[in-house]
Tab-separated table of C-alpha atoms (C1' of nucleotides) in Angstrom:
chain	number	residue	atom	x	y	z
W	69	MET	CA	3.128	40.190	0.623
W	70	SER	CA	5.563	37.377	0.079
W	71	GLU	CA	6.041	35.788	-3.303
W	72	HIS	CA	5.872	32.485	-1.483
W	73	GLN	CA	2.531	32.694	0.254
W	74	PHE	CA	1.215	29.208	0.880
W	75	SER	CA	-1.677	29.537	3.313
W	76	GLY	CA	-4.398	32.058	3.866
W	77	ARG	CA	-3.163	33.000	7.288
W	78	PHE	CA	0.488	34.037	7.335
W	79	THR	CA	3.279	34.710	4.904
W	80	PHE	CA	6.429	32.614	4.919
W	81	GLU	CA	8.532	35.356	6.485
W	82	GLU	CA	6.075	35.983	9.298
W	83	LEU	CA	5.922	32.294	10.066
W	84	THR	CA	9.605	31.498	10.211
W	85	LYS	CA	10.351	34.482	12.396
W	86	GLU	CA	8.414	32.762	15.154
W	87	GLU	CA	9.655	29.864	17.191
W	88	THR	CA	6.894	27.259	16.949
W	89	PRO	CA	6.116	27.240	13.208
W	90	LEU	CA	9.854	26.982	12.533
W	91	ARG	CA	10.097	23.955	14.843
W	92	ILE	CA	7.152	22.396	13.012
W	93	LEU	CA	8.811	23.040	9.645
W	94	GLN	CA	12.111	21.491	10.682
W	95	SER	CA	10.370	18.538	12.257
W	96	THR	CA	8.424	18.063	9.037
W	97	MET	CA	11.586	18.098	6.935
W	98	HIS	CA	13.209	15.573	9.202
W	99	GLU	CA	10.211	13.239	9.026
W	100	MET	CA	9.899	13.627	5.262
W	101	GLY	CA	13.543	12.748	4.865
W	102	SER	CA	13.597	9.693	7.080
W	103	ASN	CA	10.185	8.125	6.363
W	104	GLY	CA	9.148	9.608	3.040
W	105	LEU	CA	6.023	11.477	1.997
W	106	THR	CA	3.986	8.266	2.123
W	107	ASN	CA	4.521	7.771	5.852
W	108	LEU	CA	4.388	11.431	6.809
W	109	THR	CA	1.744	11.995	9.500
W	110	THR	CA	0.795	14.975	11.623
W	111	LYS	CA	1.204	12.732	14.657
W	112	ASN	CA	4.855	11.955	13.863
W	113	ILE	CA	5.613	15.583	13.065
W	114	SER	CA	4.051	16.925	16.237
W	115	GLN	CA	5.649	14.254	18.438
W	116	ARG	CA	9.117	15.036	17.102
W	117	ALA	CA	8.538	18.725	17.797
W	118	ASN	CA	6.997	18.047	21.236
W	119	LEU	CA	3.793	19.756	20.210
W	120	SER	CA	0.197	18.713	19.697
W	121	THR	CA	-1.327	17.891	16.323
W	122	GLY	CA	-3.771	20.773	16.522
W	123	ILE	CA	-1.109	23.468	16.430
W	124	ILE	CA	-0.027	22.324	12.971
W	125	HIS	CA	-3.399	23.267	11.548
W	126	HIS	CA	-3.329	26.513	13.471
W	127	TYR	CA	-0.244	27.666	11.565
W	128	PHE	CA	-0.449	25.787	8.269
W	129	ASP	CA	-4.169	24.999	7.852
W	130	THR	CA	-3.572	21.749	5.940
W	131	LYS	CA	-0.842	19.131	5.744
W	132	ASP	CA	-0.415	19.943	2.052
W	133	ASN	CA	0.410	23.556	2.919
W	134	LEU	CA	2.922	22.413	5.508
W	135	VAL	CA	4.731	20.185	3.028
W	136	TYR	CA	4.722	22.978	0.473
W	137	ALA	CA	6.184	25.319	3.076
W	138	ALA	CA	8.949	22.787	3.734
W	139	TYR	CA	9.927	22.812	0.054
W	140	VAL	CA	9.861	26.616	0.025
W	141	TYR	CA	12.119	26.648	3.079
W	142	LEU	CA	14.570	24.265	1.380
W	143	VAL	CA	14.655	26.229	-1.850
W	144	LYS	CA	15.012	29.613	-0.126
W	145	ASP	CA	17.885	28.367	1.987
W	146	LEU	CA	19.754	27.119	-1.070
W	147	HIS	CA	19.032	30.291	-2.979
W	148	GLN	CA	20.490	32.251	-0.073
W	149	CYS	CA	23.669	30.190	-0.419
W	150	SER	CA	23.982	30.930	-4.111
W	151	LEU	CA	23.517	34.646	-3.467
W	152	GLU	CA	26.383	34.488	-1.010
W	153	VAL	CA	28.571	32.855	-3.663
W	154	GLY	CA	27.706	35.731	-5.990
W	155	ARG	CA	28.815	38.239	-3.366
W	156	THR	CA	32.075	36.631	-2.182
W	157	GLU	CA	33.539	35.582	-5.558
W	158	ASN	CA	34.123	38.277	-8.143
W	159	ASP	CA	35.475	36.249	-11.049
W	160	PRO	CA	32.825	34.463	-13.193
W	161	LYS	CA	34.828	31.245	-13.446
W	162	LYS	CA	35.469	31.260	-9.699
W	163	ARG	CA	31.748	31.741	-9.169
W	164	LEU	CA	30.962	28.707	-11.337
W	165	LEU	CA	33.494	26.638	-9.404
W	166	ALA	CA	32.033	27.835	-6.101
W	167	MET	CA	28.546	26.893	-7.254
W	168	ILE	CA	29.753	23.388	-8.089
W	169	ARG	CA	31.361	23.056	-4.669
W	170	MET	CA	28.256	24.433	-2.972
W	171	ASN	CA	26.217	21.420	-4.025
W	172	PHE	CA	28.517	19.073	-2.134
W	173	SER	CA	29.153	21.161	0.959
W	174	ALA	CA	28.325	19.544	4.303
W	175	THR	CA	26.284	22.390	5.730
W	176	HIS	CA	23.109	21.580	7.598
W	177	ILE	CA	21.268	22.378	4.404
W	178	SER	CA	22.818	19.629	2.321
W	179	GLN	CA	22.442	17.117	5.135
W	180	GLU	CA	18.723	17.797	5.297
W	181	ALA	CA	18.364	18.324	1.548
W	182	ARG	CA	19.926	14.977	0.728
W	183	ASN	CA	16.815	13.213	1.970
W	184	ILE	CA	14.169	15.677	0.855
W	185	TRP	CA	15.073	16.247	-2.789
W	186	PRO	CA	13.925	12.818	-3.971
W	187	GLN	CA	10.569	13.398	-2.256
W	188	PHE	CA	10.413	16.811	-3.908
W	189	TRP	CA	10.936	15.325	-7.381
W	190	ALA	CA	8.363	12.583	-6.803
W	191	HIS	CA	5.846	15.080	-5.486
W	192	ALA	CA	6.402	17.425	-8.439
W	193	ALA	CA	5.683	14.531	-10.806
W	194	TYR	CA	1.986	14.434	-9.876
W	195	ASP	CA	1.262	17.784	-8.173
W	196	ALA	CA	1.181	20.890	-10.366
W	197	ARG	CA	1.752	23.348	-7.518
W	198	ILE	CA	4.892	21.531	-6.360
W	199	GLU	CA	6.063	21.199	-9.957
W	200	ARG	CA	5.837	24.968	-10.433
W	201	LEU	CA	8.029	25.514	-7.365
W	202	LEU	CA	10.602	22.972	-8.537
W	203	ARG	CA	10.713	24.486	-12.023
W	204	ALA	CA	11.096	27.988	-10.592
W	205	TYR	CA	14.079	26.829	-8.534
W	206	TYR	CA	15.846	25.139	-11.438
W	207	SER	CA	15.047	28.082	-13.661
W	208	ARG	CA	16.846	30.359	-11.239
W	209	CYS	CA	19.829	28.015	-11.097
W	210	HIS	CA	19.935	28.004	-14.872
W	211	SER	CA	19.788	31.807	-15.111
W	212	ASN	CA	22.571	32.040	-12.591
W	213	LEU	CA	24.819	29.681	-14.555
W	214	THR	CA	23.976	31.379	-17.868
W	215	TYR	CA	24.831	34.794	-16.425
W	216	ASN	CA	28.316	33.620	-15.499
W	217	PHE	CA	28.949	31.710	-18.722
W	218	ARG	CA	28.008	34.843	-20.691
W	219	GLN	CA	31.093	36.548	-19.307
W	220	LEU	CA	33.314	33.689	-20.443
W	221	ILE	CA	31.725	32.697	-23.766
W	222	SER	CA	31.043	35.386	-26.357
W	223	ASP	CA	28.212	33.686	-28.262
W	224	PRO	CA	25.056	33.892	-26.057
W	225	GLN	CA	23.639	30.737	-27.614
W	226	ASN	CA	26.795	28.837	-26.689
W	227	ALA	CA	26.727	30.268	-23.179
W	228	LYS	CA	23.201	28.980	-22.756
W	229	MET	CA	24.143	25.538	-24.047
W	230	ALA	CA	27.082	25.401	-21.633
W	231	ALA	CA	24.727	26.325	-18.780
W	232	ASN	CA	22.284	23.606	-19.830
W	233	MET	CA	25.004	20.991	-19.847
W	234	LEU	CA	26.611	22.054	-16.574
W	235	LEU	CA	23.255	22.124	-14.801
W	236	ALA	CA	22.440	18.615	-16.052
W	237	SER	CA	25.910	17.377	-15.090
W	238	ILE	CA	25.726	18.845	-11.598
W	239	HIS	CA	22.350	17.244	-11.096
W	240	GLY	CA	23.474	13.880	-12.435
W	241	VAL	CA	26.678	13.731	-10.430
W	242	TRP	CA	24.866	14.855	-7.285
W	243	PHE	CA	22.252	12.171	-7.853
W	244	PHE	CA	24.700	9.297	-8.150
W	245	HIS	CA	26.692	10.698	-5.281
W	246	ARG	CA	23.452	10.753	-3.257
W	247	PHE	CA	22.734	7.104	-4.010
W	248	ASN	CA	26.344	5.968	-3.660
W	249	ALA	CA	26.175	4.516	-7.144
W	250	ILE	CA	29.268	6.262	-8.461
W	251	PRO	CA	32.463	6.620	-6.357
W	252	SER	CA	30.869	8.711	-3.701
W	253	GLU	CA	33.627	10.839	-2.219
W	254	PRO	CA	32.605	14.496	-2.474
W	255	GLU	CA	36.116	15.354	-3.683
W	256	GLN	CA	35.830	13.025	-6.663
W	257	ALA	CA	32.371	14.291	-7.532
W	258	ILE	CA	33.628	17.872	-7.475
W	259	ALA	CA	36.677	16.932	-9.547
W	260	MET	CA	34.448	15.365	-12.197
W	261	LEU	CA	32.393	18.540	-12.460
W	262	VAL	CA	35.434	20.811	-12.536
W	263	ALA	CA	36.758	18.756	-15.448
W	264	GLN	CA	33.359	19.062	-17.093
W	265	LEU	CA	33.425	22.853	-16.671
W	266	GLU	CA	36.905	23.054	-18.196
W	267	SER	CA	35.773	20.894	-21.080
W	268	LEU	CA	32.712	23.079	-21.720
W	269	LEU	CA	34.831	26.239	-21.672
W	270	ALA	CA	37.391	24.678	-24.020
W	271	THR	CA	34.623	23.670	-26.424
W	272	TYR	CA	32.678	26.926	-26.519
W	273	GLN	CA	35.317	29.568	-25.830
W	274	GLU	CA	36.931	31.248	-28.806
W	275	HIS	CA	40.218	32.908	-27.814
S	87	MET	CA	14.236	-19.610	-8.801
S	88	SER	CA	14.252	-16.079	-10.046
S	89	GLU	CA	16.779	-13.562	-8.855
S	90	HIS	CA	13.843	-11.214	-8.453
S	91	GLN	CA	11.605	-13.135	-6.097
S	92	PHE	CA	9.455	-10.705	-4.172
S	93	SER	CA	6.708	-12.723	-2.517
S	94	GLY	CA	6.547	-16.095	-0.900
S	95	ARG	CA	4.110	-17.429	-3.449
S	96	PHE	CA	5.280	-16.976	-7.009
S	97	THR	CA	8.373	-15.868	-8.887
S	98	PHE	CA	8.285	-12.857	-11.140
S	99	GLU	CA	8.428	-14.951	-14.320
S	100	GLU	CA	5.587	-17.205	-13.238
S	101	LEU	CA	3.455	-14.197	-12.387
S	102	THR	CA	3.912	-12.164	-15.517
S	103	LYS	CA	3.258	-15.116	-17.783
S	104	GLU	CA	-0.320	-15.068	-16.541
S	105	GLU	CA	-2.949	-12.599	-17.604
S	106	THR	CA	-4.349	-11.251	-14.338
S	107	PRO	CA	-1.187	-10.468	-12.331
S	108	LEU	CA	0.202	-8.687	-15.383
S	109	ARG	CA	-2.951	-6.552	-15.618
S	110	ILE	CA	-2.580	-5.735	-11.913
S	111	LEU	CA	1.065	-4.758	-12.413
S	112	GLN	CA	0.327	-2.460	-15.339
S	113	SER	CA	-2.609	-0.919	-13.534
S	114	THR	CA	-0.341	-0.318	-10.536
S	115	MET	CA	2.279	1.385	-12.670
S	116	HIS	CA	-0.327	3.614	-14.239
S	117	GLU	CA	-1.744	4.630	-10.866
S	118	MET	CA	1.704	5.210	-9.382
S	119	GLY	CA	2.580	7.420	-12.297
S	120	SER	CA	-0.536	9.547	-12.297
S	121	ASN	CA	-1.256	9.914	-8.569
S	122	GLY	CA	2.055	9.115	-6.893
S	123	LEU	CA	2.958	6.589	-4.216
S	124	THR	CA	1.177	8.657	-1.570
S	125	ASN	CA	-2.238	8.278	-3.187
S	126	LEU	CA	-1.762	4.705	-4.393
S	127	THR	CA	-4.596	2.499	-3.093
S	128	THR	CA	-5.596	-1.087	-3.758
S	129	LYS	CA	-9.072	0.214	-4.581
S	130	ASN	CA	-7.815	2.458	-7.388
S	131	ILE	CA	-5.552	-0.256	-8.740
S	132	SER	CA	-8.255	-2.919	-8.790
S	133	GLN	CA	-10.861	-0.563	-10.287
S	134	ARG	CA	-8.567	0.392	-13.152
S	135	ALA	CA	-7.910	-3.287	-13.830
S	136	ASN	CA	-11.620	-4.216	-13.487
S	137	LEU	CA	-10.800	-6.629	-10.688
S	138	SER	CA	-11.577	-6.886	-7.001
S	139	THR	CA	-9.211	-5.779	-4.243
S	140	GLY	CA	-8.891	-9.298	-2.896
S	141	ILE	CA	-7.159	-10.673	-5.955
S	142	ILE	CA	-4.229	-8.282	-5.437
S	143	HIS	CA	-3.393	-9.982	-2.154
S	144	HIS	CA	-3.889	-13.390	-3.722
S	145	TYR	CA	-1.017	-12.746	-6.149
S	146	PHE	CA	1.188	-10.225	-4.345
S	147	ASP	CA	0.379	-10.763	-0.637
S	148	THR	CA	1.027	-7.139	0.359
S	149	LYS	CA	0.857	-3.747	-1.344
S	150	ASP	CA	4.567	-3.304	-0.675
S	151	ASN	CA	5.331	-6.438	-2.662
S	152	LEU	CA	3.178	-5.228	-5.526
S	153	VAL	CA	4.974	-1.894	-5.707
S	154	TYR	CA	8.313	-3.675	-5.559
S	155	ALA	CA	7.187	-5.941	-8.401
S	156	ALA	CA	6.288	-2.849	-10.442
S	157	TYR	CA	9.827	-1.496	-10.073
S	158	VAL	CA	11.249	-4.897	-11.022
S	159	TYR	CA	9.042	-4.931	-14.096
S	160	LEU	CA	10.223	-1.452	-15.091
S	161	VAL	CA	13.881	-2.278	-14.598
S	162	LYS	CA	13.670	-5.609	-16.410
S	163	ASP	CA	11.946	-4.013	-19.377
S	164	LEU	CA	14.663	-1.382	-19.691
S	165	HIS	CA	17.382	-3.960	-19.248
S	166	GLN	CA	15.821	-5.959	-22.068
S	167	CYS	CA	16.084	-2.877	-24.273
S	168	SER	CA	19.760	-2.400	-23.515
S	169	LEU	CA	20.435	-6.058	-24.300
S	170	GLU	CA	18.808	-5.538	-27.687
S	171	VAL	CA	21.100	-2.559	-28.340
S	172	GLY	CA	24.049	-4.804	-27.540
S	173	ARG	CA	22.862	-7.352	-30.092
S	174	THR	CA	21.953	-5.060	-32.989
S	175	GLU	CA	24.916	-2.652	-32.877
S	176	ASN	CA	28.381	-4.144	-33.272
S	177	ASP	CA	30.566	-1.038	-32.944
S	178	PRO	CA	31.246	0.151	-29.352
S	179	LYS	CA	30.719	3.822	-30.208
S	180	LYS	CA	27.503	3.046	-32.061
S	181	ARG	CA	26.347	1.088	-29.020
S	182	LEU	CA	26.992	4.084	-26.761
S	183	LEU	CA	25.068	6.332	-29.146
S	184	ALA	CA	22.216	3.832	-29.279
S	185	MET	CA	22.093	3.711	-25.470
S	186	ILE	CA	21.826	7.495	-25.345
S	187	ARG	CA	18.994	7.459	-27.867
S	188	MET	CA	17.275	4.621	-26.000
S	189	ASN	CA	16.623	6.861	-22.981
S	190	PHE	CA	14.585	9.281	-25.068
S	191	SER	CA	12.712	6.824	-27.235
S	192	ALA	CA	8.921	7.048	-27.170
S	193	THR	CA	8.230	3.356	-26.629
S	194	HIS	CA	5.546	2.358	-24.188
S	195	ILE	CA	8.317	1.857	-21.653
S	196	SER	CA	9.546	5.432	-21.586
S	197	GLN	CA	6.013	6.799	-21.541
S	198	GLU	CA	5.253	4.753	-18.440
S	199	ALA	CA	8.738	5.192	-16.969
S	200	ARG	CA	8.597	8.962	-17.213
S	201	ASN	CA	6.104	9.044	-14.360
S	202	ILE	CA	7.405	6.173	-12.263
S	203	TRP	CA	11.115	6.999	-11.978
S	204	PRO	CA	10.651	9.954	-9.618
S	205	GLN	CA	8.557	7.725	-7.339
S	206	PHE	CA	11.261	5.081	-7.540
S	207	TRP	CA	13.952	7.561	-6.412
S	208	ALA	CA	11.840	8.872	-3.572
S	209	HIS	CA	10.994	5.372	-2.422
S	210	ALA	CA	14.648	4.306	-2.560
S	211	ALA	CA	15.550	7.247	-0.324
S	212	TYR	CA	13.841	5.710	2.715
S	213	ASP	CA	13.371	2.006	1.885
S	214	ALA	CA	16.489	-0.183	1.883
S	215	ARG	CA	14.968	-2.920	-0.279
S	216	ILE	CA	13.968	-0.462	-3.008
S	217	GLU	CA	17.338	1.231	-2.745
S	218	ARG	CA	19.113	-2.071	-3.403
S	219	LEU	CA	17.059	-2.588	-6.558
S	220	LEU	CA	17.765	0.940	-7.789
S	221	ARG	CA	21.477	0.574	-7.121
S	222	ALA	CA	21.577	-2.782	-8.892
S	223	TYR	CA	19.974	-1.204	-11.962
S	224	TYR	CA	22.368	1.747	-12.128
S	225	SER	CA	25.274	-0.572	-11.441
S	226	ARG	CA	24.329	-2.603	-14.512
S	227	CYS	CA	24.015	0.554	-16.606
S	228	HIS	CA	27.437	1.627	-15.436
S	229	SER	CA	29.016	-1.747	-16.242
S	230	ASN	CA	27.466	-1.615	-19.661
S	231	LEU	CA	28.870	1.845	-20.394
S	232	THR	CA	32.288	0.924	-18.979
S	233	TYR	CA	32.443	-2.202	-21.157
S	234	ASN	CA	31.956	-0.115	-24.295
S	235	PHE	CA	34.310	2.689	-23.270
S	236	ARG	CA	37.023	0.083	-22.601
S	237	GLN	CA	37.086	-0.675	-26.297
S	238	LEU	CA	37.582	2.992	-27.147
S	239	ILE	CA	39.846	4.182	-24.317
S	240	SER	CA	43.021	2.244	-23.560
S	241	ASP	CA	43.460	3.220	-19.896
S	242	PRO	CA	40.844	1.282	-17.863
S	243	GLN	CA	40.752	4.014	-15.212
S	244	ASN	CA	39.939	6.605	-17.845
S	245	ALA	CA	37.297	4.337	-19.362
S	246	LYS	CA	35.627	4.085	-15.984
S	247	MET	CA	35.728	7.845	-15.460
S	248	ALA	CA	34.183	8.387	-18.886
S	249	ALA	CA	31.414	5.923	-17.989
S	250	ASN	CA	30.790	7.743	-14.699
S	251	MET	CA	30.482	11.061	-16.442
S	252	LEU	CA	28.279	9.824	-19.279
S	253	LEU	CA	25.936	8.059	-16.866
S	254	ALA	CA	25.599	11.207	-14.769
S	255	SER	CA	25.059	13.321	-17.882
S	256	ILE	CA	22.411	11.005	-19.287
S	257	HIS	CA	20.600	11.054	-15.980
S	258	GLY	CA	20.830	14.826	-15.640
S	259	VAL	CA	19.699	15.596	-19.177
S	260	TRP	CA	16.880	13.056	-18.911
S	261	PHE	CA	15.797	14.656	-15.617
S	262	PHE	CA	15.573	18.197	-16.951
S	263	HIS	CA	13.952	16.901	-20.087
S	264	ARG	CA	11.423	15.132	-17.887
S	265	PHE	CA	10.573	18.299	-15.993
S	266	ASN	CA	10.684	20.545	-19.061
S	267	ALA	CA	13.245	22.726	-17.332
S	268	ILE	CA	15.786	22.664	-20.143
S	269	PRO	CA	14.771	22.926	-23.830
S	270	SER	CA	12.748	19.781	-23.857
S	271	GLU	CA	12.823	18.512	-27.420
S	272	PRO	CA	14.154	14.946	-27.390
S	273	GLU	CA	16.339	15.784	-30.399
S	274	GLN	CA	18.115	18.578	-28.512
S	275	ALA	CA	18.590	16.395	-25.445
S	276	ILE	CA	20.133	13.650	-27.548
S	277	ALA	CA	22.351	16.166	-29.373
S	278	MET	CA	23.659	17.468	-26.024
S	279	LEU	CA	24.598	13.963	-24.940
S	280	VAL	CA	26.188	13.060	-28.280
S	281	ALA	CA	28.363	16.165	-27.929
S	282	GLN	CA	29.185	15.093	-24.391
S	283	LEU	CA	30.203	11.637	-25.608
S	284	GLU	CA	32.459	13.146	-28.291
S	285	SER	CA	34.014	15.427	-25.715
S	286	LEU	CA	34.692	12.542	-23.323
S	287	LEU	CA	36.286	10.491	-26.091
S	288	ALA	CA	38.421	13.452	-27.176
S	289	THR	CA	39.582	13.991	-23.600
S	290	TYR	CA	40.411	10.412	-22.689
S	291	GLN	CA	41.351	8.846	-26.021
S	292	GLU	CA	45.011	8.740	-26.976
S	293	HIS	CA	45.364	8.307	-30.725
R	38	DG	C1'	-1.009	48.992	41.471
R	39	DC	C1'	-4.855	45.762	40.407
R	40	DG	C1'	-8.454	43.156	38.684
R	41	DA	C1'	-11.078	42.304	34.597
R	42	DA	C1'	-11.507	41.495	29.975
R	43	DG	C1'	-9.425	40.247	25.840
R	44	DT	C1'	-6.149	37.861	22.654
R	45	DG	C1'	-3.695	34.483	20.578
R	46	DA	C1'	-1.096	30.048	21.491
R	47	DT	C1'	-1.693	25.390	22.577
R	48	DT	C1'	-3.838	21.158	23.878
R	49	DG	C1'	-5.775	16.576	22.997
R	50	DA	C1'	-10.061	14.054	22.763
R	51	DC	C1'	-13.053	13.281	19.130
R	52	DT	C1'	-15.089	12.442	14.345
R	53	DG	C1'	-15.840	11.115	9.702
R	54	DG	C1'	-13.638	9.044	6.304
R	55	DT	C1'	-10.249	5.999	4.331
R	56	DT	C1'	-7.262	1.934	3.876
R	57	DA	C1'	-4.765	-2.675	3.824
R	58	DG	C1'	-5.707	-6.994	4.497
R	59	DT	C1'	-9.113	-11.159	5.661
R	60	DC	C1'	-12.219	-14.636	4.571
R	61	DA	C1'	-16.257	-17.224	3.525
R	62	DA	C1'	-18.655	-17.806	-0.603
R	63	DT	C1'	-18.970	-18.296	-5.484
R	64	DC	C1'	-17.329	-19.237	-10.051
R	65	DA	C1'	-14.994	-21.638	-13.994
R	66	DC	C1'	-12.766	-25.320	-15.387
R	67	DT	C1'	-10.957	-30.039	-15.152
T	293	DA	C1'	-15.760	-33.885	-6.905
T	294	DG	C1'	-11.840	-31.128	-6.752
T	295	DT	C1'	-8.892	-27.061	-7.606
T	296	DG	C1'	-7.469	-22.604	-8.103
T	297	DA	C1'	-9.277	-17.915	-9.481
T	298	DT	C1'	-12.087	-14.309	-8.061
T	299	DT	C1'	-15.364	-11.692	-5.458
T	300	DG	C1'	-16.735	-8.082	-2.211
T	301	DA	C1'	-18.464	-7.389	2.384
T	302	DC	C1'	-16.149	-6.878	6.524
T	303	DT	C1'	-12.684	-5.393	10.218
T	304	DA	C1'	-9.251	-3.227	12.742
T	305	DA	C1'	-6.261	0.409	12.372
T	306	DC	C1'	-5.092	4.836	11.121
T	307	DC	C1'	-5.294	9.639	9.815
T	308	DA	C1'	-6.381	14.711	8.754
T	309	DG	C1'	-8.817	18.018	10.492
T	310	DT	C1'	-12.244	20.054	14.273
T	311	DC	C1'	-13.264	22.228	18.397
T	312	DA	C1'	-14.181	23.295	23.077
T	313	DA	C1'	-11.273	24.070	26.815
T	314	DT	C1'	-7.148	25.785	28.932
T	315	DC	C1'	-3.058	28.522	29.312
T	316	DA	C1'	0.099	32.593	29.084
T	317	DC	C1'	0.250	37.118	28.474
T	318	DT	C1'	-1.185	41.919	27.477
T	319	DT	C1'	-4.161	45.953	27.837
T	320	DC	C1'	-6.813	49.139	30.111
T	321	DG	C1'	-10.127	51.225	33.303
T	322	DC	C1'	-10.019	52.748	37.827
DNA sequence: GCGAAGTGATTGACTGGTTAGTCAATCACT
DNA sequence: AGTGATTGACTAACCAGTCAATCACTTCGC
């Protein structure tokens, strides 16, 4: 049974293999992104997917479960991307650089994610179940960064600190890039984070 | 007339001078923080403030205006704090350090803010009016940081880049501190950002 | 082959409950 | 007597979830 079970009826994998529940999920993500959680209705979701409202409850039982499933979908997709980075790059520093770049890539994921992440954060702030999912995702990101820093920085404590700081920096730069508050060209954002990575390595690495 | 007019009836200053609208505002912020925008109702707000639902519309016309006023209140309060830092500290580096510390202080503001900021971001993601307010706030923060870095870094372009990076770092560290995803002691968070500030100065400063 | 019975997908009208906003009435104070 | 603050019952709209009915498709006895 899936780690990410979210309703009594099906597991995540079973659901997304089928056509209709996947359409519902994608429609939900689109609606969440463009109108926010507050204005998310089963009517809007079903209309966008050209389905009836009833079918939503057939597959997801409640609206809450559907929204949760959307976050799981988002997180799994991104995790898949980071696994791919781990496979294609064999040098730890190259992997860190690839992970930075990944966050600003223009795949369908980022385009959708751009609008959903803020809803995700807001939801996690008052819903314990959503918060657990968010924390699990960031925890995995952090482990991933730490693993790579360990191969570049001899002191494990320093490697962990470098991972902390890079994770925070990636998040911060992505955030201001998202809201166009800092020069918002992806290239500049990536350059800032590459400089940050170099700076962290220079600080913590003993040659 | 106030820069922050949000309803046809009163200006922000006129409203918050009075007892009742201020109680409504604080009650709104508390409800937003604990139950999220999605579950925010005029009934809950008025009950917490020991008032009727009607009075909310008397002062704020619509719920949207009330929520907007809550964000304005939050932002103004924080801006007030940063002005105070500017007055009490006279050294640019000390001012930057004080601004870092400010974000993790346990004043009533941060306690309330902790729960409202995620709602603010989510709301800004799909509402243009809220987005403008959020951008204006971060723009002011950025100007403030840039002003202080200018006195420490001779090249204006470098000063701006340092401000970009510190702003992003503060946001990122605050975020993970907020969600307990990175070692969440305020002292450690502040120490990370102080180190980041030192590193930025070392990189961009020519002695 | 073929009809019957069964199975799960899908519909959309309907319900019970909730909500933002209205408004006539009352209250407190001048 | 007048003025603004405040109340809370009321309304029109909306929404999540239900359910009986239909549809598409398979299985199986003969």
